Short mmCIF file of C-alpha atoms and ligand atoms in Angstrom, two decimals:
data_model
loop_
_atom_site.label_atom_id
_atom_site.label_comp_id
_atom_site.label_asym_id
_atom_site.label_seq_id
_atom_site.Cartn_x
_atom_site.Cartn_y
_atom_site.Cartn_z
CA MET A 22 106.33 116.51 97.72
CA ASN A 23 107.50 118.22 101.22
CA LYS A 24 106.88 116.47 104.20
CA LYS A 25 107.31 119.66 106.39
CA THR A 26 103.96 120.93 105.43
CA LYS A 27 102.01 117.92 105.67
CA ILE A 28 98.68 117.64 103.50
CA PRO A 29 96.71 114.68 103.10
CA PHE A 30 98.13 112.09 100.47
CA VAL A 31 95.64 110.18 98.26
CA ALA A 32 96.63 107.67 95.70
CA GLY A 33 94.34 105.80 93.50
CA ASN A 34 95.89 102.30 92.67
CA TRP A 35 94.16 101.37 89.29
CA LYS A 36 95.66 97.83 89.28
CA MET A 37 95.17 95.55 86.18
CA HIS A 38 92.19 97.99 84.90
CA MET A 39 91.90 100.66 82.26
CA THR A 40 93.05 100.52 78.58
CA ILE A 41 94.99 103.72 77.28
CA PRO A 42 91.50 105.41 76.07
CA GLU A 43 89.90 104.71 79.36
CA ALA A 44 92.83 105.44 81.54
CA ARG A 45 93.21 109.09 79.53
CA GLU A 46 89.41 109.58 80.23
CA LEU A 47 89.70 108.72 83.73
CA ALA A 48 92.94 111.05 84.11
CA SER A 49 91.07 113.99 82.38
CA LYS A 50 87.93 113.64 84.86
CA ILE A 51 90.40 113.73 88.01
CA VAL A 52 92.29 116.46 86.84
CA LYS A 53 89.27 118.76 86.04
CA SER A 54 87.88 117.92 89.46
CA SER A 55 91.23 118.31 91.13
CA VAL A 56 91.52 122.13 90.45
CA GLY A 57 90.23 123.30 93.97
CA LEU A 58 91.80 120.78 95.86
CA SER A 59 95.34 121.80 96.10
CA GLU A 60 95.02 121.22 99.99
CA ALA A 61 96.02 117.14 98.94
CA GLU A 62 98.82 115.45 97.41
CA ILE A 63 96.82 113.41 94.83
CA VAL A 64 98.37 110.82 92.78
CA VAL A 65 97.52 108.29 90.38
CA ALA A 66 98.68 104.65 89.47
CA PRO A 67 97.57 103.57 86.31
CA PRO A 68 99.10 100.27 84.41
CA PHE A 69 102.31 100.39 82.64
CA THR A 70 100.89 100.63 79.42
CA ALA A 71 99.15 103.73 80.06
CA LEU A 72 101.60 105.72 82.21
CA SER A 73 103.27 107.98 79.36
CA GLU A 74 99.48 108.90 78.23
CA VAL A 75 98.19 109.74 81.56
CA MET A 76 101.33 111.92 82.18
CA LYS A 77 100.36 113.94 79.15
CA VAL A 78 96.91 114.64 80.78
CA LEU A 79 98.58 115.37 83.84
CA GLU A 80 101.27 117.71 82.56
CA ASP A 81 99.44 121.11 83.70
CA SER A 82 97.85 119.85 87.01
CA SER A 83 99.00 119.14 90.45
CA VAL A 84 98.22 115.22 90.14
CA GLN A 85 101.36 113.26 90.32
CA LEU A 86 101.86 109.92 88.37
CA SER A 87 102.78 106.89 90.07
CA GLY A 88 103.94 103.05 89.09
CA GLN A 89 102.79 99.98 90.51
CA ASP A 90 105.77 97.93 91.00
CA LEU A 91 109.30 98.03 89.44
CA TYR A 92 112.47 95.80 89.35
CA TRP A 93 115.69 96.90 91.15
CA GLU A 94 117.80 96.04 88.34
CA GLU A 95 118.99 98.90 86.00
CA LYS A 96 118.50 97.22 82.75
CA GLY A 97 119.17 93.57 81.36
CA ALA A 98 117.65 90.50 80.46
CA PHE A 99 114.37 90.64 82.90
CA THR A 100 111.52 89.61 80.49
CA GLY A 101 108.50 91.58 81.58
CA GLU A 102 110.12 93.94 84.00
CA ILE A 103 110.35 97.57 84.52
CA SER A 104 113.25 99.66 85.95
CA ALA A 105 112.75 102.58 88.37
CA SER A 106 114.41 104.75 85.46
CA MET A 107 112.02 103.58 83.10
CA LEU A 108 109.46 104.82 85.33
CA LYS A 109 111.13 108.13 86.48
CA ASN A 110 111.51 108.48 82.25
CA ALA A 111 107.83 107.85 81.78
CA GLY A 112 106.92 110.74 84.24
CA CYS A 113 106.30 108.85 87.66
CA GLN A 114 107.07 110.67 91.02
CA TYR A 115 105.78 108.03 93.06
CA VAL A 116 106.00 103.74 92.84
CA ILE A 117 104.03 101.61 94.51
CA ILE A 118 106.15 98.55 96.54
CA GLY A 119 105.29 95.42 98.19
CA HIS A 120 101.65 95.46 97.64
CA SER A 121 99.97 92.45 99.29
CA GLU A 122 98.68 91.40 95.85
CA ARG A 123 102.42 91.29 94.62
CA ARG A 124 103.57 89.54 98.04
CA GLN A 125 100.74 86.74 97.47
CA TYR A 126 100.45 86.15 94.16
CA PHE A 127 103.84 86.70 92.85
CA GLY A 128 106.10 85.84 95.56
CA GLU A 129 107.38 88.96 96.60
CA THR A 130 109.63 89.03 99.66
CA ASP A 131 110.75 91.62 102.33
CA SER A 132 114.47 91.37 101.00
CA GLY A 133 113.01 92.11 97.60
CA VAL A 134 110.96 95.16 98.65
CA ASN A 135 114.09 96.41 100.29
CA LYS A 136 115.88 96.13 96.97
CA LYS A 137 112.93 98.11 95.26
CA ILE A 138 112.95 100.78 97.65
CA LYS A 139 116.68 101.44 97.35
CA ALA A 140 116.54 101.31 93.70
CA ALA A 141 113.39 103.84 93.67
CA LEU A 142 115.15 106.21 95.97
CA GLN A 143 118.55 106.33 93.79
CA HIS A 144 116.15 107.56 90.74
CA ASP A 145 114.39 110.07 92.67
CA LEU A 146 111.16 108.13 92.76
CA PHE A 147 109.11 108.24 96.48
CA PRO A 148 108.39 104.80 97.32
CA ILE A 149 105.05 103.95 98.63
CA VAL A 150 105.79 101.02 100.53
CA CYS A 151 102.72 98.78 101.48
CA ILE A 152 102.69 96.52 104.40
CA GLY A 153 100.02 94.78 106.60
CA GLU A 154 98.57 91.18 108.21
CA SER A 155 96.70 88.37 106.88
CA LEU A 156 93.21 87.60 108.57
CA GLU A 157 94.98 84.71 109.89
CA GLU A 158 97.72 86.88 111.44
CA ARG A 159 95.18 89.20 113.01
CA GLU A 160 93.13 86.49 114.44
CA LYS A 161 96.38 84.93 116.15
CA GLY A 162 97.34 88.30 117.38
CA GLU A 163 100.33 88.54 115.15
CA THR A 164 99.57 91.89 113.69
CA MET A 165 102.21 94.33 115.44
CA GLY A 166 104.72 91.58 114.79
CA LYS A 167 104.19 91.07 111.13
CA VAL A 168 104.24 94.73 110.47
CA ALA A 169 107.63 95.18 112.60
CA ARG A 170 109.17 92.72 110.70
CA GLN A 171 107.97 93.97 107.21
CA ILE A 172 109.35 97.68 108.50
CA GLU A 173 112.71 96.25 109.51
CA LYS A 174 113.17 94.00 106.80
CA GLY A 175 111.93 96.19 104.09
CA LEU A 176 113.68 99.44 105.34
CA ASP A 177 117.00 97.93 106.30
CA GLY A 178 120.00 99.70 105.50
CA LEU A 179 117.91 103.09 104.81
CA GLY A 180 119.15 106.16 106.50
CA SER A 181 117.40 109.10 107.75
CA ASN A 182 117.84 110.93 104.29
CA ASP A 183 116.20 108.05 102.58
CA PHE A 184 113.60 107.57 104.92
CA GLU A 185 112.47 110.95 104.68
CA ARG A 186 111.43 110.17 101.16
CA VAL A 187 109.41 106.88 101.96
CA ILE A 188 105.67 106.94 102.42
CA ILE A 189 104.16 103.97 104.30
CA ALA A 190 100.93 102.50 103.53
CA TYR A 191 99.28 100.56 106.03
CA GLU A 192 96.97 98.01 104.34
CA PRO A 193 95.56 94.83 106.13
CA VAL A 194 94.96 92.19 103.79
CA TRP A 195 91.56 91.07 104.86
CA ALA A 196 90.51 94.60 103.86
CA ILE A 197 91.66 94.86 100.25
CA GLY A 198 89.11 94.69 97.98
CA THR A 199 86.73 92.66 100.39
CA GLY A 200 84.55 95.91 101.17
CA LYS A 201 85.65 95.02 104.88
CA THR A 202 87.30 98.17 105.89
CA ALA A 203 89.06 98.43 109.22
CA THR A 204 87.49 100.04 111.80
CA PRO A 205 88.88 103.60 112.51
CA ALA A 206 90.23 102.46 115.67
CA GLN A 207 91.70 99.02 114.39
CA ALA A 208 93.57 101.21 111.66
CA GLU A 209 94.52 104.06 114.15
CA GLU A 210 95.94 101.08 116.56
CA VAL A 211 98.71 99.56 113.84
CA GLN A 212 98.98 103.13 112.71
CA ALA A 213 100.27 104.54 115.98
CA PHE A 214 102.25 101.30 116.42
CA ILE A 215 104.16 102.03 113.05
CA ARG A 216 105.21 105.77 113.81
CA GLU A 217 106.32 104.53 117.25
CA LYS A 218 108.48 101.56 115.27
CA LEU A 219 109.56 104.38 113.03
CA ALA A 220 110.44 106.94 115.69
CA SER A 221 112.54 103.99 117.63
CA ARG A 222 114.44 103.50 114.23
CA TYR A 223 114.76 107.34 112.64
CA GLY A 224 113.77 109.27 115.92
CA LYS A 225 110.63 111.15 117.13
CA ASP A 226 110.66 114.09 114.91
CA PRO A 227 111.49 112.41 111.44
CA ALA A 228 108.83 109.87 112.66
CA SER A 229 106.03 112.39 113.02
CA CYS A 230 106.65 114.06 109.91
CA ALA A 231 106.15 110.33 108.23
CA ILE A 232 103.34 110.20 106.05
CA ILE A 233 101.77 107.08 107.03
CA ILE A 234 98.51 106.11 104.73
CA TYR A 235 95.67 103.37 105.18
CA GLY A 236 94.21 101.34 102.57
CA GLY A 237 91.84 98.61 102.08
CA SER A 238 88.09 99.29 101.33
CA VAL A 239 88.41 102.92 101.40
CA LYS A 240 85.25 104.60 100.10
CA PRO A 241 83.62 108.20 100.37
CA GLU A 242 81.58 106.86 103.17
CA ASN A 243 84.54 105.96 105.36
CA SER A 244 87.31 108.18 104.58
CA TYR A 245 86.25 111.13 106.86
CA ASP A 246 86.32 109.05 110.02
CA LEU A 247 89.46 107.37 109.12
CA LEU A 248 91.53 110.42 108.36
CA SER A 249 90.13 111.87 111.49
CA GLU A 250 92.45 109.55 113.41
CA LYS A 251 95.68 110.97 114.63
CA ASN A 252 98.17 108.60 112.53
CA ILE A 253 96.32 108.15 109.20
CA ASP A 254 97.54 110.84 106.73
CA GLY A 255 95.90 109.77 103.50
CA PHE A 256 94.73 106.62 101.69
CA LEU A 257 95.81 104.09 99.04
CA VAL A 258 92.45 103.58 97.35
CA GLY A 259 91.95 100.78 94.71
CA GLY A 260 88.27 99.81 93.65
CA ALA A 261 86.97 103.30 94.67
CA SER A 262 89.86 105.01 92.71
CA LEU A 263 88.39 103.82 89.20
CA GLU A 264 85.86 106.53 89.26
CA ALA A 265 86.45 109.94 89.33
CA GLU A 266 83.71 111.05 91.40
CA SER A 267 84.20 108.55 93.99
CA PHE A 268 88.12 109.11 94.16
CA ILE A 269 87.42 112.86 94.46
CA ARG A 270 85.03 112.52 97.10
CA ILE A 271 87.44 110.56 99.07
CA ILE A 272 89.80 113.21 98.52
CA GLU A 273 87.48 116.04 99.78
CA GLN A 274 86.42 113.98 102.82
CA ALA A 275 90.21 113.60 103.55
CA ILE A 276 90.80 117.44 103.22
CA LYS A 277 87.79 118.28 105.51
CA ALA A 278 89.14 115.84 108.02
CA PHE A 279 92.46 116.98 107.87
CA LYS A 280 91.66 120.53 108.50
CA GLU A 281 89.58 119.65 111.50
CA LYS A 282 91.77 117.42 113.50
CA LYS A 283 94.72 120.11 113.23
P1 PGA B 10 90.98 98.52 97.69
O1 PGA B 10 92.13 98.00 97.37
O2 PGA B 10 90.66 99.71 97.82
O3 PGA B 10 90.05 98.07 96.57
O4 PGA B 10 90.28 97.92 98.77
C1 PGA B 10 93.19 98.87 98.17
C2 PGA B 10 94.56 98.51 97.60
O5 PGA B 10 94.72 97.54 97.22
O6 PGA B 10 95.47 99.46 97.52
#
């Protein structure tokens, strides 16, 4: 990944789906269709059990591998956890951190997210850091306060060099897996705010180079309009990444919208 030449960034989060044969099949289809799509950074995040097999499929392609989470310790008695070096060793270049499902169902906190980001960076993994408000917070007008806090606490202690390798995913919790996508204007409003917030921490130039993606019911039908917005640099896709055809169509739309807004 080279942030100097920004290209649309599209990651597929497979969540708790795909056995190893299913994962291999989906990855093969994506690799085949991605041949003409070098103008996007394409990333897939299979479950841990399928990482090394999917890596074999991705080997000669430009599609990159991501973990869905990690634990910040290097090694030890942490039953059920996976370290950054294990992900790196399995072939990952990226790792998703602080997904709202981890925060909601597994008690993930901003300080845990912060430790995970630092562990990822130490092992040369690019963290894809998820932030976003719940429906209740949005209705109470607390959206900006929530994402500002998540940025402050999540990126606490990270210098400019670290920040250059961080991808931010704005994912309004009410839009994830619900079919309710944020409108392009709703997403842009928050993404522009996130970029401003990053500019006040790291300076205008680093913030303008930062990759800020959107996630929450992204589909082939809404991806062009979303990516046409100034501050949306790509997508974190859940449901629609489980089929190669819809995932590829999203990438095509992203490339088209990106070219037209340049
Ligand atoms: P969705 O998931 O596209 O199914 O809404 C997005 C995500 O959780 O990253």
